[in-house]
Amino acid sequence: MRRRLSLLGAAAALAAAALLFAGLHETGSGTAGAGVRELPPAPRDASSWARLGLSYEQKARETADPSYYTKAEGALRRALRLDRHDLAATTGFGSLALSRHRFREALGYGRRAQRLAPSSAAPYAVVGDALVELGRYDEAFRAFDTLARLKPGLTAYARVAYGRELVGDTTGAIQAMRLAAETAAGREPAAWTHWQLGKLYWSVGRSTEAASEYRAALTVLPGYVYALDALAQVEAGRGRVTRAISLERRAVDRVPLPQFVSVLGDLYRRAGRPRDARRQDGLVTVIERLLAANGVRTDLETALYRADRGIRPEETVALARLARRDRPSIDGDDALAWALFRGGRCDDALTYSQRSLRLGTRDALKFFHRGMIERCLGRRAAARAWFRRALALNPGFSVRWAAVARKELG
């Protein structure tokens, strides 16, 4: 078991990182779904400020209001001024850095937390998540091996699931995520595991099972935005664009995350509503500026968004290079490959596309990107093979690009 976890453990989706840390803090500082508990004037104990900081992180997740990150930072800094050895505050800074996509900073706080409490599980989650985004997979797997040994449960099983997904073992990933679901306590963790199971099914084209899991998440937690967004993409894959727009609109109205707004814009374009699509494009730009103002780095997501839309290709390549410098992972490689391709630099794009697939990940969008790069290089047979792989894995892999892959196959 130890060897298997060392090879297959990895970070869970960062959108739920702080949620998964909540059950790991031995101090009891914060629980999933807890509201912000205001403090009496100037409390002198670090633990109170640490709990407040973690509550602000939770609130940021629930509302997508990045100003809560700034509030969380203030509370956590106050905690560390009172006690620089406070474990919850140190680990909380690590999870905050992850949420802000500041992975080297997160790694620093995680390492510091490990020194404070070598037998505590939470620091290994922070360290492993950061190492995955930094492309240091073997080290990340070792961190999660330790996490699983110290505290098996939702946090560890979810990371094993994602690790198996990374190396192309979707069946094993589903098994591990089912274990995570069995240990989920509370509505938000339960909804999250259903959503993650649905994503795993969707990634390999099992749309019926995916939709069932997304609906289960909505039953557990009505209005759960990640499930609304995911179910919208299933409906789009089935050709039910009007239904997809309705679901995505509900997600955007509740929590206007850039990825939701972007998908809604693509759905409007597919429905022949370009004016509505352009409005979503403008909203994405506003949201990204708000995130940046509150310390969130969005270079990778912005580079992908701009590359998809052909916005100022040379600037987008430069942005993608910055993103990969901060996140030298397979996702960083893929973002740079796609930006280079869209800028007409297909030889360079191929190098990074090859790197993005080095773990054996079964990712239809990465397969599609590779196909487009091969086509650009004049390798028609190779391009068609990659398009077939993408569509065979998941016929509805992208609202924007699945139809392009089908057209390329004629």
Coordinates of C-alpha atoms in Angstrom, one line a residue:
M1 CA 0.0 0.0 0.0
R2 CA 2.8 2.4 0.9
R3 CA 4.4 1.9 -2.5
R4 CA 1.1 2.3 -4.4
L5 CA 0.3 5.6 -2.6
S6 CA 3.8 6.9 -3.3
L7 CA 3.3 6.3 -7.0
L8 CA -0.3 7.5 -7.3
G9 CA -1.0 10.2 -4.6
A10 CA -1.5 13.7 -5.8
A11 CA -3.3 17.0 -5.2
A12 CA -7.1 17.2 -5.3
A13 CA -8.7 20.0 -7.3
L14 CA -7.6 23.3 -5.9
A15 CA -11.1 24.7 -6.0
A16 CA -11.8 22.6 -2.9
A17 CA -8.4 22.7 -1.3
A18 CA -9.4 24.7 1.8
L19 CA -12.5 22.5 2.2
L20 CA -10.3 19.4 2.4
F21 CA -7.9 21.0 4.9
A22 CA -10.8 21.8 7.3
G23 CA -11.0 18.4 8.7
L24 CA -7.3 18.1 9.2
H25 CA -6.6 20.9 11.7
E26 CA -6.1 19.2 15.1
T27 CA -6.9 22.5 16.7
G28 CA -10.5 22.3 15.4
S29 CA -10.1 25.7 13.8
G30 CA -12.8 25.9 11.2
T31 CA -15.2 23.4 9.7
A32 CA -16.6 23.2 6.2
G33 CA -19.7 25.3 5.7
A34 CA -19.0 27.4 8.9
G35 CA -19.8 31.0 8.7
V36 CA -17.5 33.9 9.6
R37 CA -17.5 34.3 13.4
E38 CA -16.7 37.9 14.3
L39 CA -14.3 38.4 17.2
P40 CA -14.6 40.6 20.2
P41 CA -12.3 43.7 20.1
A42 CA -8.6 42.8 19.8
P43 CA -8.5 39.2 21.3
R44 CA -5.0 38.3 22.5
D45 CA -5.0 34.6 21.6
A46 CA -3.6 33.5 18.2
S47 CA -6.1 30.6 17.9
S48 CA -9.1 33.0 17.7
W49 CA -7.5 34.9 14.8
A50 CA -6.5 31.7 13.1
R51 CA -10.1 30.5 13.3
L52 CA -11.3 33.8 11.8
G53 CA -8.8 33.6 9.0
L54 CA -9.9 30.1 8.1
S55 CA -13.6 31.2 8.2
Y56 CA -12.8 34.0 5.8
E57 CA -11.1 31.4 3.4
Q58 CA -14.3 29.3 3.6
K59 CA -16.4 32.4 2.9
A60 CA -14.3 33.2 -0.2
R61 CA -15.0 29.7 -1.5
E62 CA -18.7 30.0 -0.9
T63 CA -19.2 33.5 -2.4
A64 CA -16.3 33.7 -5.0
D65 CA -15.7 37.2 -3.4
P66 CA -11.9 37.5 -3.4
S67 CA -11.9 40.3 -0.9
Y68 CA -12.3 37.5 1.8
Y69 CA -8.8 36.4 0.8
T70 CA -7.5 39.8 1.9
K71 CA -9.5 39.6 5.1
A72 CA -8.1 36.1 5.7
E73 CA -4.6 37.2 5.2
G74 CA -5.1 40.0 7.8
A75 CA -6.5 37.7 10.4
L76 CA -3.8 35.0 9.9
R77 CA -1.0 37.6 10.1
R78 CA -2.5 38.8 13.4
A79 CA -2.4 35.2 14.6
L80 CA 1.2 34.8 13.7
R81 CA 2.2 38.1 15.4
L82 CA 0.7 36.8 18.6
D83 CA 2.2 33.3 18.2
R84 CA 4.6 32.8 15.3
H85 CA 4.5 29.0 16.0
D86 CA 0.7 28.7 15.7
L87 CA 0.1 25.6 13.5
A88 CA -3.4 26.4 12.3
A89 CA -2.4 29.9 11.2
T90 CA 0.8 28.7 9.4
T91 CA -1.1 25.9 7.6
G92 CA -3.9 28.4 6.9
F93 CA -1.5 30.7 5.2
G94 CA -0.4 27.7 3.1
S95 CA -4.0 26.9 2.0
L96 CA -4.6 30.7 1.3
A97 CA -1.5 30.7 -0.9
L98 CA -2.8 27.7 -2.8
S99 CA -6.2 29.4 -3.3
R100 CA -4.3 32.4 -4.7
H101 CA -2.2 30.2 -7.0
R102 CA 1.0 31.2 -5.2
F103 CA 2.5 27.7 -5.1
R104 CA 6.1 28.5 -4.0
E105 CA 4.8 30.5 -1.2
A106 CA 2.4 27.7 -0.2
L107 CA 5.3 25.3 -0.2
G108 CA 7.2 27.5 2.1
Y109 CA 4.4 27.7 4.6
G110 CA 3.8 24.0 4.3
R111 CA 7.4 23.2 5.1
R112 CA 7.3 25.5 8.0
A113 CA 4.2 23.8 9.4
Q114 CA 5.9 20.4 9.0
R115 CA 8.8 21.6 11.1
L116 CA 6.3 22.9 13.7
A117 CA 4.4 19.6 13.9
P118 CA 6.0 16.7 12.0
S119 CA 3.3 14.3 13.0
S120 CA 0.4 16.6 11.9
A121 CA -1.4 15.6 8.7
A122 CA -2.4 19.1 7.4
P123 CA 1.0 20.3 6.4
Y124 CA 1.6 17.4 4.1
A125 CA -1.6 18.3 2.3
V126 CA -0.3 21.8 1.7
V127 CA 3.1 20.6 0.7
G128 CA 1.8 18.0 -1.7
D129 CA -0.7 20.3 -3.4
A130 CA 2.0 22.9 -3.9
L131 CA 4.5 20.4 -5.2
V132 CA 2.0 19.0 -7.8
E133 CA 1.5 22.5 -9.2
L134 CA 5.2 23.0 -9.3
G135 CA 5.6 19.8 -11.4
R136 CA 7.6 18.0 -8.7
Y137 CA 5.4 14.9 -8.8
D138 CA 7.6 12.3 -7.1
E139 CA 8.0 14.6 -4.1
A140 CA 4.3 15.3 -4.0
F141 CA 3.5 11.6 -4.1
R142 CA 5.8 11.0 -1.1
A143 CA 4.1 13.8 0.8
F144 CA 0.7 12.3 0.2
D145 CA 1.9 8.8 1.1
T146 CA 2.8 10.3 4.5
L147 CA -0.6 12.1 4.7
A148 CA -2.4 8.8 4.0
R149 CA -0.4 7.1 6.7
L150 CA -1.0 9.8 9.3
K151 CA -4.7 10.4 8.6
P152 CA -6.5 8.2 6.0
G153 CA -9.9 9.7 5.0
L154 CA -11.4 12.2 2.6
T155 CA -8.4 14.4 2.2
A156 CA -6.0 11.5 1.5
Y157 CA -8.4 9.4 -0.6
A158 CA -9.2 12.4 -2.8
R159 CA -5.5 13.0 -3.5
V160 CA -5.0 9.3 -4.4
A161 CA -7.9 9.6 -6.8
Y162 CA -6.5 12.6 -8.5
G163 CA -3.1 11.0 -8.6
R164 CA -4.5 7.9 -10.4
E165 CA -6.3 10.2 -12.8
L166 CA -3.0 12.0 -13.5
V167 CA -1.3 8.7 -14.6
G168 CA -4.3 7.6 -16.7
D169 CA -5.9 5.2 -14.2
T170 CA -9.4 6.5 -14.3
T171 CA -10.9 3.2 -12.9
G172 CA -8.6 3.4 -9.9
A173 CA -9.4 7.1 -9.5
I174 CA -13.1 6.3 -9.3
Q175 CA -12.5 3.6 -6.7
A176 CA -10.5 6.0 -4.5
M177 CA -13.0 8.8 -4.9
R178 CA -15.8 6.4 -3.8
L179 CA -13.8 5.8 -0.6
A180 CA -13.5 9.6 -0.2
A181 CA -17.3 9.8 -0.5
E182 CA -17.8 7.2 2.2
T183 CA -15.8 9.3 4.6
A184 CA -17.4 12.7 3.7
A185 CA -19.0 14.3 6.7
G186 CA -21.3 17.3 6.1
R187 CA -23.2 18.5 3.1
E188 CA -20.4 20.5 1.3
P189 CA -17.9 17.6 1.5
A190 CA -20.5 15.1 0.3
A191 CA -21.5 17.4 -2.6
W192 CA -17.9 17.9 -3.5
T193 CA -17.2 14.1 -3.7
H194 CA -20.3 13.6 -5.9
W195 CA -19.0 16.4 -8.2
Q196 CA -15.5 14.9 -8.3
L197 CA -16.9 11.4 -9.1
G198 CA -19.0 13.0 -11.9
K199 CA -16.0 14.7 -13.3
L200 CA -14.1 11.4 -13.4
Y201 CA -17.0 9.7 -15.3
W202 CA -17.3 12.7 -17.6
S203 CA -13.6 12.7 -18.4
V204 CA -14.0 9.3 -20.0
G205 CA -17.3 10.0 -21.7
R206 CA -19.6 8.2 -19.3
S207 CA -22.2 11.0 -19.4
T208 CA -25.1 9.1 -17.8
E209 CA -23.0 8.3 -14.7
A210 CA -21.6 11.8 -14.6
A211 CA -25.0 13.4 -14.7
S212 CA -26.2 11.1 -12.0
E213 CA -23.4 12.2 -9.7
Y214 CA -23.9 15.9 -10.4
R215 CA -27.6 15.6 -9.6
A216 CA -26.7 13.7 -6.4
A217 CA -24.5 16.7 -5.5
L218 CA -27.4 19.1 -6.1
T219 CA -29.7 16.9 -3.9
V220 CA -27.2 17.0 -1.1
L221 CA -26.5 20.7 -1.5
P222 CA -29.1 22.5 -3.6
G223 CA -27.6 25.2 -5.9
Y224 CA -24.1 23.7 -5.6
V225 CA -22.5 25.8 -8.3
Y226 CA -19.8 23.3 -9.4
A227 CA -22.4 20.7 -10.1
L228 CA -24.6 23.2 -12.0
D229 CA -21.6 24.1 -14.2
A230 CA -20.7 20.5 -14.8
L231 CA -24.3 19.4 -15.5
A232 CA -24.5 22.3 -18.0
Q233 CA -21.5 20.8 -19.9
V234 CA -23.2 17.4 -20.0
E235 CA -26.3 18.9 -21.4
A236 CA -24.3 20.8 -24.0
G237 CA -22.6 17.5 -25.0
R238 CA -26.0 16.0 -25.5
G239 CA -27.0 18.9 -27.8
R240 CA -29.4 20.5 -25.3
V241 CA -27.9 24.0 -25.5
T242 CA -30.9 25.8 -24.1
R243 CA -31.0 23.6 -21.0
A244 CA -27.2 24.0 -20.7
I245 CA -27.5 27.8 -20.8
S246 CA -30.1 27.7 -18.1
L247 CA -27.9 25.7 -15.8
E248 CA -24.8 27.7 -16.4
R249 CA -26.7 30.9 -15.9
R250 CA -27.7 29.7 -12.5
A251 CA -24.1 28.9 -11.6
V252 CA -22.9 32.3 -12.8
D253 CA -25.7 34.1 -10.9
R254 CA -24.8 32.4 -7.7
V255 CA -21.0 32.4 -7.9
P256 CA -19.5 34.3 -10.9
L257 CA -16.3 32.4 -11.3
P258 CA -14.3 33.1 -14.5
Q259 CA -14.6 29.5 -15.7
F260 CA -18.4 29.6 -15.4
V261 CA -18.7 32.9 -17.2
S262 CA -16.4 31.7 -20.0
V263 CA -18.4 28.5 -20.5
L264 CA -21.6 30.6 -20.6
G265 CA -20.1 32.8 -23.3
D266 CA -19.2 29.7 -25.3
L267 CA -22.8 28.4 -24.9
Y268 CA -24.2 31.7 -26.1
R269 CA -22.0 31.6 -29.2
R270 CA -23.1 28.0 -29.9
A271 CA -26.7 29.2 -29.6
G272 CA -26.2 32.0 -32.1
R273 CA -26.3 34.8 -29.5
P274 CA -23.0 36.7 -30.1
R275 CA -24.0 39.8 -28.2
D276 CA -24.7 37.9 -25.0
A277 CA -21.4 36.0 -25.5
R278 CA -19.5 39.3 -25.8
R279 CA -21.0 40.5 -22.5
Q280 CA -19.7 37.4 -20.8
D281 CA -16.2 38.1 -22.3
G282 CA -16.3 41.5 -20.7
L283 CA -17.4 40.1 -17.4
V284 CA -14.5 37.6 -17.4
T285 CA -12.0 40.5 -17.7
V286 CA -13.6 42.4 -14.8
I287 CA -13.6 39.3 -12.5
E288 CA -9.9 38.5 -13.3
R289 CA -8.9 42.1 -12.4
L290 CA -10.8 41.8 -9.1
L291 CA -9.0 38.5 -8.4
A292 CA -5.6 40.0 -9.2
A293 CA -6.4 43.0 -6.9
N294 CA -6.9 40.5 -4.0
G295 CA -3.7 38.6 -4.6
V296 CA -4.9 35.8 -6.9
R297 CA -2.6 34.9 -9.8
T298 CA -4.6 34.0 -12.8
D299 CA -1.9 34.0 -15.5
L300 CA -2.5 30.4 -16.6
E301 CA -6.3 30.6 -16.8
T302 CA -6.1 34.0 -18.5
A303 CA -3.5 32.7 -21.0
L304 CA -5.8 29.7 -21.9
Y305 CA -8.8 32.0 -22.2
R306 CA -7.0 34.4 -24.4
A307 CA -5.4 31.7 -26.5
D308 CA -8.8 30.1 -27.1
R309 CA -10.1 33.4 -28.4
G310 CA -7.0 34.4 -30.4
I311 CA -6.5 37.6 -28.3
R312 CA -3.1 39.3 -29.0
P313 CA -1.2 36.1 -29.6
E314 CA 2.3 37.4 -28.8
E315 CA 1.2 38.9 -25.5
T316 CA -0.6 35.7 -24.7
V317 CA 2.5 33.6 -25.3
A318 CA 4.4 35.9 -22.9
L319 CA 1.7 35.5 -20.3
A320 CA 1.7 31.7 -20.7
R321 CA 5.5 31.7 -20.2
L322 CA 5.0 33.6 -16.9
A323 CA 2.3 31.1 -15.9
R324 CA 4.5 28.1 -16.7
R325 CA 7.3 29.7 -14.7
D326 CA 5.0 29.8 -11.7
R327 CA 3.4 26.5 -12.4
P328 CA 5.8 24.2 -14.2
S329 CA 3.3 21.4 -14.2
I330 CA 1.7 19.4 -17.0
D331 CA -1.1 22.1 -17.1
G332 CA 1.5 24.8 -17.4
D333 CA 3.1 22.9 -20.3
D334 CA -0.3 22.6 -22.0
A335 CA -1.2 26.2 -21.6
L336 CA 2.1 27.3 -23.1
A337 CA 1.8 24.7 -25.9
W338 CA -1.6 26.0 -26.8
A339 CA -0.6 29.7 -26.7
L340 CA 2.4 29.0 -28.9
F341 CA 0.2 27.1 -31.4
R342 CA -2.3 30.0 -31.5
G343 CA 0.7 32.3 -32.1
G344 CA 1.9 30.2 -35.1
R345 CA 4.9 28.7 -33.3
C346 CA 4.1 25.1 -33.8
D347 CA 7.6 23.5 -33.5
D348 CA 7.9 25.1 -30.0
A349 CA 4.3 24.1 -29.2
L350 CA 5.0 20.5 -29.9
T351 CA 7.8 20.3 -27.3
Y352 CA 5.5 21.6 -24.6
S353 CA 2.6 19.5 -25.7
Q354 CA 4.7 16.4 -25.4
R355 CA 5.7 17.4 -21.9
S356 CA 2.1 18.0 -21.0
L357 CA 1.3 14.3 -21.7
R358 CA 4.4 12.8 -20.0
L359 CA 2.5 11.3 -17.0
G360 CA 0.1 9.4 -19.2
T361 CA -2.9 11.6 -18.3
R362 CA -6.1 10.8 -20.3
D363 CA -7.2 14.3 -21.0
A364 CA -9.3 14.9 -24.1
L365 CA -8.6 18.6 -24.3
K366 CA -4.8 18.0 -24.1
F367 CA -5.3 15.4 -26.9
F368 CA -7.2 17.9 -29.0
H369 CA -4.4 20.6 -28.5
R370 CA -1.9 18.0 -29.6
G371 CA -3.9 17.2 -32.7
M372 CA -4.1 20.9 -33.7
I373 CA -0.4 21.3 -33.2
E374 CA 0.3 18.2 -35.4
R375 CA -2.0 19.6 -38.1
C376 CA -0.1 22.9 -38.0
L377 CA 3.1 20.9 -38.6
G378 CA 1.5 19.2 -41.6
R379 CA 1.2 15.8 -40.0
R380 CA -2.3 15.1 -41.0
A381 CA -2.4 11.4 -40.0
A382 CA -1.0 12.1 -36.6
A383 CA -3.4 15.0 -36.1
R384 CA -6.4 12.8 -37.0
A385 CA -5.2 10.2 -34.6
W386 CA -5.2 12.7 -31.7
F387 CA -8.6 14.0 -32.7
R388 CA -10.0 10.5 -32.7
R389 CA -8.4 9.9 -29.3
A390 CA -10.0 13.0 -27.8
L391 CA -13.5 12.2 -29.2
A392 CA -13.3 8.5 -28.3
L393 CA -12.4 9.5 -24.7
N394 CA -15.2 12.1 -24.4
P395 CA -17.3 13.2 -27.3
G396 CA -18.4 16.4 -25.5
F397 CA -15.0 17.3 -24.0
S398 CA -15.3 21.0 -24.8
V399 CA -18.3 23.3 -25.6
R400 CA -15.9 25.3 -27.8
W401 CA -13.6 22.6 -29.4
A402 CA -15.4 19.3 -29.6
A403 CA -17.2 20.3 -32.8
V404 CA -13.9 21.4 -34.3
A405 CA -12.4 18.0 -33.6
R406 CA -15.4 16.3 -35.3
K407 CA -15.1 18.7 -38.3
E408 CA -11.4 17.9 -38.6
L409 CA -12.3 14.2 -38.9
G410 CA -14.8 15.1 -41.6

